[in-house]
Coordinates of C-alpha atoms in Angstrom, one line a residue:
Chain W
X1 CA 0.0 0.0 0.1
X2 CA 1.2 3.5 -0.9
X3 CA 3.1 5.2 2.1
X4 CA 1.6 8.5 3.1
X5 CA 4.3 11.3 3.9
X6 CA 4.1 14.2 5.9
X7 CA 6.6 17.0 6.5
X8 CA 6.5 19.3 9.6
X9 CA 8.9 21.3 11.8
X10 CA 8.1 19.8 15.1
X11 CA 6.2 16.5 15.5
X12 CA 4.4 15.7 18.8
X13 CA 3.5 12.2 19.5
X14 CA 0.6 11.6 21.8
X15 CA -2.1 14.2 23.0
X16 CA -2.5 13.7 26.5
X17 CA -1.9 16.2 29.2
X18 CA 1.8 16.5 28.3
X19 CA 1.4 16.0 24.5
X20 CA -1.5 18.6 24.2
X21 CA 0.4 21.1 26.5
X22 CA 3.4 20.7 24.4
X23 CA 1.7 21.0 21.1
X24 CA -0.5 24.0 22.0
X25 CA 2.4 26.1 23.4
X26 CA 4.7 25.3 20.4
X27 CA 1.9 26.2 17.9
X28 CA 1.1 29.3 19.6
X29 CA 4.8 30.2 19.6
X30 CA 4.4 30.1 15.8
X31 CA 6.0 26.7 15.1
X32 CA 4.7 24.3 12.4
X33 CA 3.5 21.4 14.7
X34 CA 2.0 18.1 13.7
X35 CA 0.2 16.3 16.6
X36 CA -0.4 12.5 16.1
X37 CA -2.5 10.4 18.3
X38 CA -2.9 6.7 18.0
X39 CA -6.7 6.8 19.3
X40 CA -9.7 8.4 17.7
X41 CA -11.0 12.1 18.3
X42 CA -14.0 11.8 20.4
X43 CA -15.7 14.7 22.3
X44 CA -16.4 14.3 26.2
X45 CA -20.2 13.6 25.5
X46 CA -19.4 11.0 22.8
X47 CA -20.0 8.3 25.5
X48 CA -21.2 8.5 29.1
X49 CA -18.2 8.7 31.5
X50 CA -16.9 5.5 32.9
X51 CA -19.4 3.4 30.8
X52 CA -18.9 0.4 28.6
X53 CA -19.0 2.4 25.6
X54 CA -16.3 4.7 26.8
X55 CA -14.0 1.9 27.6
X56 CA -14.2 0.7 24.2
X57 CA -13.8 3.9 22.6
X58 CA -11.3 5.7 24.7
X59 CA -9.2 3.1 26.7
X60 CA -6.2 1.1 25.5
X61 CA -6.9 -2.5 24.9
X62 CA -10.6 -1.7 25.8
X63 CA -9.8 -1.1 29.4
X64 CA -7.6 -4.0 30.6
X65 CA -4.0 -4.3 30.5
X66 CA -2.2 -6.5 33.0
X67 CA 1.2 -5.8 34.4
X68 CA 2.4 -9.2 35.3
X69 CA 4.0 -10.1 38.7
X70 CA 3.6 -12.1 41.7
X71 CA 0.2 -10.4 42.0
X72 CA -1.2 -9.1 38.5
X73 CA -1.8 -5.3 38.5
X74 CA -4.4 -4.3 36.0
X75 CA -3.9 -0.8 34.8
X76 CA -5.8 1.5 32.4
X77 CA -4.5 4.0 30.0
X78 CA -6.3 6.4 27.5
X79 CA -5.9 5.9 23.9
X80 CA -7.7 8.8 22.4
X81 CA -7.1 12.5 21.5
X82 CA -6.6 14.0 25.0
X83 CA -5.4 10.8 26.5
X84 CA -5.9 10.3 30.3
X85 CA -7.6 13.5 30.5
X86 CA -10.6 12.1 28.9
X87 CA -11.1 9.1 31.2
X88 CA -9.7 10.1 34.6
X89 CA -11.4 11.8 37.6
X90 CA -9.8 14.9 36.7
X91 CA -8.4 15.6 40.0
X92 CA -6.2 18.6 40.2
X93 CA -3.7 17.7 42.9
X94 CA -0.6 19.6 43.8
X95 CA 2.5 17.6 44.6
X96 CA 2.8 16.6 48.0
X97 CA 5.1 19.1 49.9
X98 CA 8.8 17.9 49.7
X99 CA 8.5 15.6 46.7
X100 CA 10.1 18.1 44.2
X101 CA 12.8 19.1 46.5
X102 CA 13.5 15.4 47.3
X103 CA 13.4 14.5 43.5
X104 CA 15.7 17.5 42.7
X105 CA 18.3 16.4 45.0
X106 CA 18.2 12.6 44.5
X107 CA 17.9 12.6 40.8
X108 CA 20.0 15.7 40.0
X109 CA 17.3 17.6 38.3
X110 CA 17.9 21.4 37.7
X111 CA 15.6 24.1 38.2
X112 CA 12.9 21.7 39.7
X113 CA 12.4 22.8 43.4
X114 CA 9.0 24.2 44.6
X115 CA 10.2 27.7 43.9
X116 CA 11.4 27.0 40.5
X117 CA 8.3 25.1 39.4
X118 CA 5.7 27.4 41.2
X119 CA 5.3 29.9 38.1
X120 CA 4.6 26.8 35.9
X121 CA 1.9 25.5 38.4
X122 CA 0.3 29.0 38.5
X123 CA 0.4 29.2 34.8
X124 CA -1.8 25.9 34.5
X125 CA -4.1 27.0 37.4
X126 CA -4.5 30.3 35.8
X127 CA -5.4 29.0 32.4
X128 CA -7.4 26.1 33.4
X129 CA -10.8 25.9 35.2
X130 CA -10.0 24.1 38.3
X131 CA -12.5 24.3 40.9
X132 CA -14.5 22.5 43.8
X133 CA -17.9 21.1 43.3
X134 CA -20.7 23.7 43.8
X135 CA -23.1 22.8 46.6
X136 CA -23.0 20.2 49.3
X137 CA -20.7 17.3 49.2
X138 CA -22.0 14.0 47.4
X139 CA -23.1 11.3 50.0
X140 CA -19.8 9.1 49.6
X141 CA -17.5 12.0 50.1
X142 CA -19.5 12.9 53.1
X143 CA -19.1 9.5 54.6
X144 CA -15.1 10.1 54.1
X145 CA -15.4 13.3 55.8
X146 CA -17.5 12.0 58.9
X147 CA -15.3 9.0 59.0
X148 CA -12.0 10.8 58.9
X149 CA -13.4 13.2 61.5
X150 CA -14.2 10.3 63.8
X151 CA -10.8 8.9 63.4
X152 CA -9.1 12.2 64.2
X153 CA -7.5 12.2 60.5
X154 CA -7.4 15.0 58.0
X155 CA -9.4 14.8 54.9
X156 CA -10.0 17.3 52.1
X157 CA -12.0 17.7 49.1
X158 CA -9.7 17.7 45.9
X159 CA -10.4 20.3 43.3
X160 CA -10.8 19.2 39.7
X161 CA -10.2 20.2 36.2
X162 CA -14.1 21.0 35.9
X163 CA -16.1 23.8 34.8
X164 CA -19.6 24.5 36.2
X165 CA -21.3 27.1 33.9
X166 CA -24.2 28.9 35.4
X167 CA -26.6 27.9 32.8
X168 CA -24.9 24.8 31.8
X169 CA -25.3 21.0 32.7
X170 CA -25.9 20.5 36.4
X171 CA -22.8 18.4 36.7
X172 CA -20.5 20.7 34.8
X173 CA -18.1 19.9 32.0
X174 CA -14.8 18.0 32.5
X175 CA -11.9 20.3 31.3
X176 CA -10.1 17.6 29.5
X177 CA -7.7 18.2 26.5
X178 CA -10.3 17.9 23.8
X179 CA -12.1 20.9 25.2
X180 CA -9.0 23.0 26.3
X181 CA -5.7 22.7 24.8
X182 CA -6.6 20.7 21.6
X183 CA -8.9 23.4 20.6
X184 CA -6.2 26.1 21.5
X185 CA -3.7 24.0 19.3
X186 CA -5.9 23.8 16.2
X187 CA -6.8 27.5 16.6
X188 CA -3.1 28.3 16.5
X189 CA -2.6 26.6 13.2
X190 CA -1.5 23.2 14.5
X191 CA -2.4 19.9 12.5
X192 CA -3.9 17.0 14.3
X193 CA -3.7 13.6 13.0
X194 CA -5.8 11.0 15.1
X195 CA -5.8 7.4 14.5
X196 CA -2.2 7.5 13.7
X197 CA 0.5 5.2 15.4
X198 CA 4.0 5.8 15.3
X199 CA 5.9 2.8 15.6
X200 CA 9.5 3.9 15.6
X201 CA 11.9 6.8 14.8
X202 CA 14.6 6.8 12.4
X203 CA 17.8 7.9 14.2
X204 CA 21.3 8.3 12.7
X205 CA 24.2 9.9 14.5
X206 CA 22.0 11.0 17.4
X207 CA 19.6 12.9 15.2
X208 CA 16.2 11.7 14.7
X209 CA 15.0 12.2 10.9
X210 CA 11.5 10.7 10.5
X211 CA 8.9 8.7 12.2
X212 CA 7.4 5.4 10.8
X213 CA 3.9 4.0 11.6
X214 CA 0.5 3.6 10.2
X215 CA -2.6 5.6 9.8
X216 CA -6.1 4.6 9.7
X217 CA -8.1 6.1 6.8
X218 CA -11.4 5.7 5.2
X219 CA -9.8 2.9 2.9
X220 CA -7.9 1.2 5.8
X221 CA -4.6 1.1 7.4
X222 CA -1.9 3.0 5.5
X223 CA 2.0 3.1 6.2
X224 CA 2.9 6.5 7.1
X225 CA 6.4 8.5 7.2
X226 CA 6.6 11.8 9.0
X227 CA 9.7 14.0 8.2
X228 CA 10.6 16.5 11.0
X229 CA 13.2 18.7 12.4
X230 CA 12.4 18.0 16.1
X231 CA 10.3 15.5 17.9
X232 CA 8.5 15.4 21.3
X233 CA 7.5 11.8 22.5
X234 CA 4.4 12.3 24.8
X235 CA 2.9 8.8 24.2
X236 CA 2.9 8.2 28.1
X237 CA 4.8 5.6 30.4
X238 CA 4.3 2.5 28.2
X239 CA 4.2 3.9 24.6
X240 CA 7.2 6.4 24.8
X241 CA 9.8 3.7 25.9
X242 CA 8.5 1.5 23.4
X243 CA 9.0 3.7 20.6
X244 CA 12.5 4.5 21.8
X245 CA 13.5 0.8 22.1
X246 CA 12.0 0.0 18.7
X247 CA 14.2 2.9 17.5
X248 CA 17.2 1.3 18.8
X249 CA 17.5 3.5 21.9
X250 CA 17.6 1.0 24.8
X251 CA 19.9 1.3 28.1
X252 CA 17.5 2.0 30.8
X253 CA 14.6 2.9 28.7
X254 CA 11.6 1.3 29.9
X255 CA 13.2 0.0 33.3
X256 CA 11.9 2.1 36.1
X257 CA 8.2 1.7 35.9
X258 CA 6.6 2.8 39.1
X259 CA 2.7 2.9 39.8
X260 CA 0.2 3.3 42.4
X261 CA -1.6 -0.1 43.4
X262 CA -5.0 0.2 44.3
X263 CA -7.5 -1.9 45.9
X264 CA -11.5 -1.1 45.9
X265 CA -13.9 -2.2 48.4
X266 CA -17.6 -2.0 48.6
X267 CA -19.5 -1.0 51.8
X268 CA -23.0 -1.1 53.0
X269 CA -24.8 1.3 55.1
X270 CA -28.3 1.6 56.7
X271 CA -29.3 4.3 54.6
X272 CA -28.9 5.4 51.0
X273 CA -25.3 6.7 50.5
X274 CA -24.9 6.4 46.6
X275 CA -26.0 9.1 44.3
X276 CA -24.7 8.1 40.8
X277 CA -26.0 11.7 39.6
X278 CA -23.6 13.4 41.9
X279 CA -20.7 12.5 39.9
X280 CA -17.2 11.4 41.0
X281 CA -16.7 11.6 44.6
X282 CA -13.8 14.3 45.6
X283 CA -13.1 13.9 49.2
X284 CA -10.0 11.9 50.2
X285 CA -8.2 11.2 53.5
X286 CA -5.1 13.1 53.2
X287 CA -3.5 12.3 56.5
X288 CA -1.2 9.5 55.3
X289 CA -0.2 11.0 51.9
X290 CA 1.7 10.4 49.6
X291 CA 2.2 6.9 51.0
X292 CA -1.5 6.1 51.4
X293 CA -4.6 7.7 50.1
X294 CA -8.3 6.7 51.2
X295 CA -11.2 7.9 48.8
X296 CA -14.3 6.9 47.2
X297 CA -15.0 5.8 43.6
X298 CA -17.7 6.2 41.0
X299 CA -20.0 3.6 42.0
X300 CA -22.9 3.3 39.6
X301 CA -24.5 -0.1 39.4
X302 CA -22.3 -1.5 36.9
X303 CA -19.3 -0.5 38.7
X304 CA -20.6 -1.8 42.1
X305 CA -21.2 -5.1 40.5
X306 CA -17.7 -5.4 39.3
X307 CA -16.1 -5.0 42.8
X308 CA -18.4 -6.7 45.0
X309 CA -16.0 -9.2 46.1
X310 CA -16.0 -12.1 48.6
X311 CA -18.8 -14.3 49.6
X312 CA -21.9 -12.2 50.0
X313 CA -25.0 -13.4 51.8
X314 CA -28.6 -12.4 50.8
X315 CA -27.0 -11.1 47.6
X316 CA -30.4 -10.4 45.9
X317 CA -31.7 -8.3 48.8
X318 CA -28.7 -6.3 49.2
X319 CA -28.5 -5.6 45.4
X320 CA -32.1 -4.5 45.4
X321 CA -31.1 -1.9 47.7
X322 CA -27.9 -1.0 46.0
X323 CA -28.1 2.8 46.7
X324 CA -27.2 1.8 50.2
X325 CA -23.7 0.5 49.0
X326 CA -20.9 2.8 48.0
X327 CA -17.4 2.0 46.7
X328 CA -14.2 3.0 48.3
X329 CA -10.5 2.8 47.5
X330 CA -7.1 2.3 49.0
X331 CA -4.3 3.8 47.0
X332 CA -0.6 3.4 47.9
X333 CA 2.7 4.5 46.6
X334 CA 4.1 1.2 45.0
X335 CA 7.5 0.0 46.4
X336 CA 8.3 -2.0 43.3
X337 CA 10.1 -1.2 40.2
X338 CA 8.8 -2.6 36.9
X339 CA 9.5 -2.5 33.2
X340 CA 8.2 -2.1 29.9
X341 CA 9.2 -4.2 27.0
X342 CA 8.7 -5.2 23.2
X343 CA 7.8 -8.9 23.0
X344 CA 9.7 -10.3 19.9
X345 CA 7.1 -10.4 17.1
X346 CA 4.3 -8.3 18.8
X347 CA 3.7 -4.6 18.6
X348 CA 2.1 -4.2 22.1
X349 CA 3.8 -3.5 25.3
X350 CA 4.5 -6.3 27.8
X351 CA 4.5 -4.7 31.2
X352 CA 5.9 -6.3 34.5
X353 CA 5.7 -5.0 38.0
X354 CA 6.7 -6.7 41.0
X355 CA 3.6 -6.1 43.3
X356 CA 5.2 -8.1 46.2
X357 CA 4.8 -8.4 49.9
X358 CA 5.6 -5.0 50.5
X359 CA 2.8 -3.6 48.3
X360 CA 0.4 -6.2 49.6
X361 CA 1.3 -5.3 53.2
X362 CA 0.8 -1.5 52.4
X363 CA -2.5 -2.3 50.8
X364 CA -3.5 -4.5 53.7
X365 CA -2.8 -1.7 56.0
X366 CA -4.6 0.7 54.0
X367 CA -7.6 -1.5 53.8
X368 CA -7.4 -1.9 57.7
X369 CA -7.5 1.9 58.2
X370 CA -10.3 2.3 55.4
X371 CA -12.4 -0.4 57.2
X372 CA -12.2 1.1 60.6
X373 CA -13.0 4.4 59.1
X374 CA -16.0 3.2 57.3
X375 CA -17.4 1.4 60.5
X376 CA -16.9 4.7 62.4
X377 CA -19.0 6.5 59.6
X378 CA -21.6 3.9 60.1
X379 CA -21.0 1.0 57.7
X380 CA -22.9 -2.2 58.5
X381 CA -20.9 -4.4 56.1
X382 CA -17.6 -4.4 54.1
X383 CA -17.7 -6.8 51.1
X384 CA -14.5 -8.6 51.4
X385 CA -12.0 -7.8 48.7
X386 CA -10.3 -11.1 49.4
X387 CA -11.9 -13.8 46.9
X388 CA -13.8 -16.4 48.7
X389 CA -13.8 -14.6 52.2
X390 CA -17.0 -13.7 53.9
X391 CA -18.2 -10.1 54.3
X392 CA -16.9 -8.1 57.4
X393 CA -19.7 -6.9 59.6
X394 CA -17.7 -5.8 62.8
X395 CA -14.9 -3.3 63.2
X396 CA -12.8 -6.2 64.9
X397 CA -13.1 -8.2 61.6
X398 CA -11.0 -5.7 59.7
X399 CA -8.0 -6.8 61.8
X400 CA -7.8 -9.7 59.4
X401 CA -6.8 -7.4 56.6
X402 CA -4.1 -5.7 58.4
X403 CA -1.6 -8.8 58.4
X404 CA -1.3 -8.3 54.6
X405 CA -3.3 -9.4 51.7
X406 CA -2.9 -12.9 50.1
X407 CA -1.2 -12.9 46.5
X408 CA -3.8 -13.7 43.8
X409 CA -6.9 -13.4 45.7
X410 CA -7.4 -9.7 45.5
X411 CA -7.9 -7.5 42.4
X412 CA -5.3 -4.9 42.3
X413 CA -5.4 -2.2 39.8
X414 CA -3.6 0.9 38.9
X415 CA -4.4 4.3 37.1
X416 CA -1.3 6.3 37.4
X417 CA 1.9 5.0 35.8
X418 CA 5.4 6.7 35.8
X419 CA 9.2 6.7 35.7
X420 CA 10.0 4.6 32.4
X421 CA 12.2 7.3 31.1
X422 CA 13.2 9.2 34.2
X423 CA 14.7 12.7 34.0
X424 CA 17.9 13.8 35.6
X425 CA 21.4 15.1 34.7
X426 CA 23.3 11.7 35.2
X427 CA 23.0 9.7 31.9
X428 CA 23.9 6.7 33.8
X429 CA 20.6 6.8 35.7
X430 CA 18.4 9.1 33.6
X431 CA 17.0 8.6 30.1
X432 CA 16.3 12.5 29.6
X433 CA 18.0 15.5 31.0
X434 CA 16.3 17.9 33.5
X435 CA 14.2 19.3 31.0
X436 CA 13.2 16.3 29.0
X437 CA 15.8 16.1 26.2
X438 CA 16.8 12.6 25.5
X439 CA 20.4 12.0 26.6
X440 CA 22.6 11.3 23.6
X441 CA 20.1 12.7 21.0
X442 CA 20.3 16.2 19.6
X443 CA 16.4 16.6 18.5
X444 CA 14.4 14.3 20.8
X445 CA 12.5 15.4 23.8
X446 CA 10.1 13.5 26.0
X447 CA 7.3 15.4 27.8
X448 CA 4.9 13.0 29.6
X449 CA 4.6 10.9 32.8
X450 CA 7.3 8.6 31.7
X451 CA 10.0 11.3 32.7
X452 CA 8.8 11.7 36.4
X453 CA 11.3 9.9 38.3
X454 CA 9.1 8.1 40.9
X455 CA 5.5 8.0 41.9
X456 CA 3.8 11.2 42.8
X457 CA 1.6 9.7 45.4
X458 CA -1.4 11.8 44.0
X459 CA -3.1 12.3 40.6
X460 CA -0.1 13.5 38.5
X461 CA -2.1 15.5 35.8
X462 CA -1.5 19.0 37.2
X463 CA 2.2 18.2 37.9
X464 CA 2.6 16.8 34.3
X465 CA 0.9 20.0 32.8
X466 CA 3.2 22.2 34.9
X467 CA 6.4 20.2 33.9
X468 CA 5.4 20.2 30.3
X469 CA 4.9 23.8 30.2
X470 CA 8.4 24.3 31.9
X471 CA 10.0 22.0 29.4
X472 CA 8.5 23.8 26.3
X473 CA 9.4 27.2 27.9
X474 CA 13.1 26.0 27.9
X475 CA 12.9 24.5 24.6
X476 CA 11.5 28.0 23.2
X477 CA 14.5 29.8 25.1
Chain H
X1 CA 3.8 -7.5 14.5
X2 CA 5.8 -9.8 12.3
X3 CA 4.5 -10.9 9.0
X4 CA 4.3 -14.4 10.1
X5 CA 2.1 -13.5 13.3
X6 CA 0.0 -11.3 11.0
X7 CA -0.9 -13.9 8.7
X8 CA -1.5 -16.4 11.7
X9 CA -3.7 -13.6 13.2
X10 CA -5.8 -13.4 9.9
X11 CA -6.5 -17.0 9.9
X12 CA -7.4 -17.2 13.6
X13 CA -10.0 -14.3 13.3
X14 CA -12.8 -16.3 11.7
X15 CA -11.9 -19.1 14.2
X16 CA -12.6 -16.8 17.1
X17 CA -16.2 -16.9 16.2
X18 CA -16.4 -20.4 17.7
X19 CA -15.8 -18.7 21.0
X20 CA -19.3 -17.2 20.9
X21 CA -21.4 -19.9 22.4
X22 CA -18.8 -20.6 25.0
X23 CA -18.6 -17.0 25.9
X24 CA -22.4 -16.5 26.1
X25 CA -22.7 -19.7 28.4
X26 CA -19.8 -18.4 30.7
X27 CA -21.1 -14.9 31.0
X28 CA -24.4 -16.0 31.5
X29 CA -23.4 -18.3 34.4
X30 CA -21.2 -15.4 36.0
X31 CA -23.9 -12.9 35.6
X32 CA -26.5 -15.2 37.4
X33 CA -24.0 -15.8 40.2
X34 CA -23.4 -12.1 40.7
X35 CA -27.1 -11.0 40.4
X36 CA -28.1 -13.6 42.8
X37 CA -30.2 -16.6 42.7
X38 CA -33.9 -16.0 41.3
X39 CA -33.0 -12.8 39.6
X40 CA -34.2 -13.1 35.9
X41 CA -31.5 -12.6 33.3
X42 CA -32.1 -10.1 30.6
X43 CA -31.3 -12.1 27.4
X44 CA -30.7 -9.0 25.2
X45 CA -28.2 -7.6 27.7
X46 CA -26.5 -10.9 28.1
X47 CA -26.3 -11.3 24.2
X48 CA -24.8 -7.8 24.1
X49 CA -22.5 -8.6 27.0
X50 CA -21.2 -12.0 25.2
X51 CA -20.5 -10.1 22.1
X52 CA -18.8 -7.3 23.9
X53 CA -16.5 -9.9 25.6
X54 CA -15.3 -11.4 22.3
X55 CA -14.6 -7.8 21.2
X56 CA -12.5 -7.4 24.3
X57 CA -10.4 -10.3 23.3
X58 CA -10.0 -8.8 20.0
X59 CA -9.0 -5.5 21.6
X60 CA -6.3 -7.2 24.0
X61 CA -2.7 -7.3 23.0
X62 CA -2.3 -10.3 20.8
X63 CA 0.1 -12.0 23.0
X64 CA -2.7 -12.0 25.6
X65 CA -5.7 -12.5 23.2
X66 CA -4.4 -15.5 21.6
X67 CA -3.9 -17.4 24.9
X68 CA -7.3 -16.1 26.2
X69 CA -9.2 -17.5 23.1
X70 CA -7.3 -20.8 23.5
X71 CA -8.2 -21.0 27.3
X72 CA -11.7 -20.2 26.4
X73 CA -11.8 -23.4 24.2
X74 CA -10.1 -25.2 26.8
X75 CA -12.6 -24.1 29.5
X76 CA -15.4 -25.4 27.2
X77 CA -13.6 -28.8 26.8
X78 CA -13.1 -29.0 30.5
X79 CA -17.0 -29.4 30.8
X80 CA -16.5 -32.8 29.3
X81 CA -14.3 -34.0 32.1
X82 CA -16.5 -32.4 34.9
X83 CA -19.9 -33.0 33.2
X84 CA -19.8 -35.4 30.3
X85 CA -20.3 -32.4 27.8
X86 CA -18.7 -29.2 26.6
X87 CA -19.6 -26.3 29.0
X88 CA -21.7 -24.6 26.8
X89 CA -24.0 -27.6 26.5
X90 CA -24.1 -28.3 30.3
X91 CA -27.2 -27.3 32.5
X92 CA -26.9 -24.4 34.7
X93 CA -26.2 -26.4 37.9
X94 CA -23.1 -28.2 36.4
X95 CA -21.9 -25.1 34.7
X96 CA -21.7 -23.4 38.2
X97 CA -19.7 -26.5 39.3
X98 CA -17.3 -26.3 36.5
X99 CA -16.7 -22.4 37.2
X100 CA -16.2 -23.5 40.8
X101 CA -13.6 -26.0 39.9
X102 CA -11.7 -23.5 38.0
X103 CA -12.0 -20.9 40.8
X104 CA -10.4 -23.4 43.3
X105 CA -7.7 -24.7 40.8
X106 CA -4.3 -24.0 42.1
X107 CA -3.4 -22.3 38.9
X108 CA -3.3 -18.5 39.0
X109 CA -4.2 -18.4 35.3
X110 CA -7.5 -19.9 35.8
X111 CA -8.5 -17.3 38.4
X112 CA -7.4 -14.6 36.0
X113 CA -9.4 -16.0 33.2
X114 CA -12.6 -16.1 35.4
X115 CA -11.8 -12.6 36.6
X116 CA -11.5 -11.4 33.1
X117 CA -15.0 -12.6 32.2
X118 CA -16.5 -12.2 35.6
X119 CA -15.5 -8.5 35.9
X120 CA -15.9 -7.2 32.5
X121 CA -18.8 -9.3 31.6
X122 CA -20.7 -8.3 34.5
X123 CA -19.8 -4.6 33.9
X124 CA -21.0 -4.7 30.3
X125 CA -24.2 -6.6 31.2
X126 CA -25.2 -4.3 34.0
X127 CA -24.4 -1.2 31.9
X128 CA -27.0 -2.6 29.4
X129 CA -29.7 -3.4 32.1
X130 CA -29.1 -0.2 34.1
X131 CA -27.8 2.4 31.5
X132 CA -29.0 5.2 33.5
X133 CA -26.9 4.1 36.5
X134 CA -23.8 4.2 34.4
X135 CA -24.3 7.7 33.3
X136 CA -22.0 10.3 35.1
X137 CA -20.6 13.6 34.3
X138 CA -22.8 14.1 31.3

């Protein structure tokens, strides 16, 4: 089939928060920018959020990708224009105090402390609509707030990338990349090529010259070749390292995978606590951040059914009253270090993450805390997250979770991945320099969550967007 | 993907349709278990969920999709050992026993297999029967 050829000055691969920020700022600075995205271009209302249709439309691999290890961790990634910003909870969480300073010192990252980064966080917050939910807290968030107060722990509402127009939809509009930075990029004259997958770069003598891949057109899948002067890889923590490795850049590329392991648990109360119309719950226990976060999840009936674990007595009667059940989570900063690789003969990422005893113990400790808090907030039953075990109906029962969770009996998931191409000045430890430029290459930059050196402990979108702005500013001089 | 694997893939795609009745039977058993005894199953939603599950296998990385398709056929055949007929042809009670055997087997892949069909099949089924419950952030 005939190869489609494109020419541009700057190629940006991937349109998530890092890629969309990069592309918009470069286009607005007058550069000729081509933004390619492997997934399709779907607007936020093209599918109900967190629905089955949305997982087919906007998630990589239809929503389920396992990272292999002693306990398998199933993670999700966006694969659409806007990337993760189209499918996440849009929480705008600043970094936990101390994180940036710690990273700057340990990973030799220049101009990266809180003072150096403050203007870039300010710029993101100035331009984006980051706001609290109007009106009273949703019922599940209220349970977190009341439970935390009863335990003497700090909790807080996390603001979101969201907009609540006075005359608009009651629940407001997610401020994802498809309604913010992608339109800005297009208005500035940028070119967007969705359904286009870059497989590798042609790199000679430290200089990347072209990208090879495929694009889906009305007539089918066509080979594509893109010539450029400079390239930004923003495909995320699994795809950016894969492209580099396929291009012959290996070393530590793909080695340092970090993530936030997470376990969900459903709890039943003696009153209605679940209002799907209220949107994503926003209250979190912040007492133990960044090592541990306790929060509540979207809990429409399909989600509840997915996560009702353990042996449940009188299942019918309880499900008939499902609005008395809400969904909560424990999210920890993973201790393990995984990797992303190409399997010979296959195009997709093979991901391994050692979710070992330390992670399972941390999750067990988190579940123990969460269980005590939920009983303090009035829970009458915790559906056991350990397969085959009975529900927990007394606060004393949660002690069984504290001693650690059995491998293979608990569903562990992850929504934030990091650090497969970490930044830093030492090429022996870091893949890119302090500003995202690939060590050993003249015209290749990375600007996504792969360059963060470790877990953030919180939703990384705000940090990523600030980092992307900073790196583009350095690029522009 | 290598040309050899691409050709193999193309040949296997039609064969994957053989999975349909097995997936339908398995998702039906898991949905009935999740909903609780006595709750009527919505056949239209079940058909949609079963179809969606085959689609999900197609969306998986091929190094997972191919083993998953093979395991689905193996699961069907395991019904012969446990109940004298392929799983898809067994009555409900015996299907539940086969599922329970797999669930208790000391092979983690068997549990992963059931978790995939259980979690995603149930999610899609209940998205069909309670679409208003799935709506959020509109």
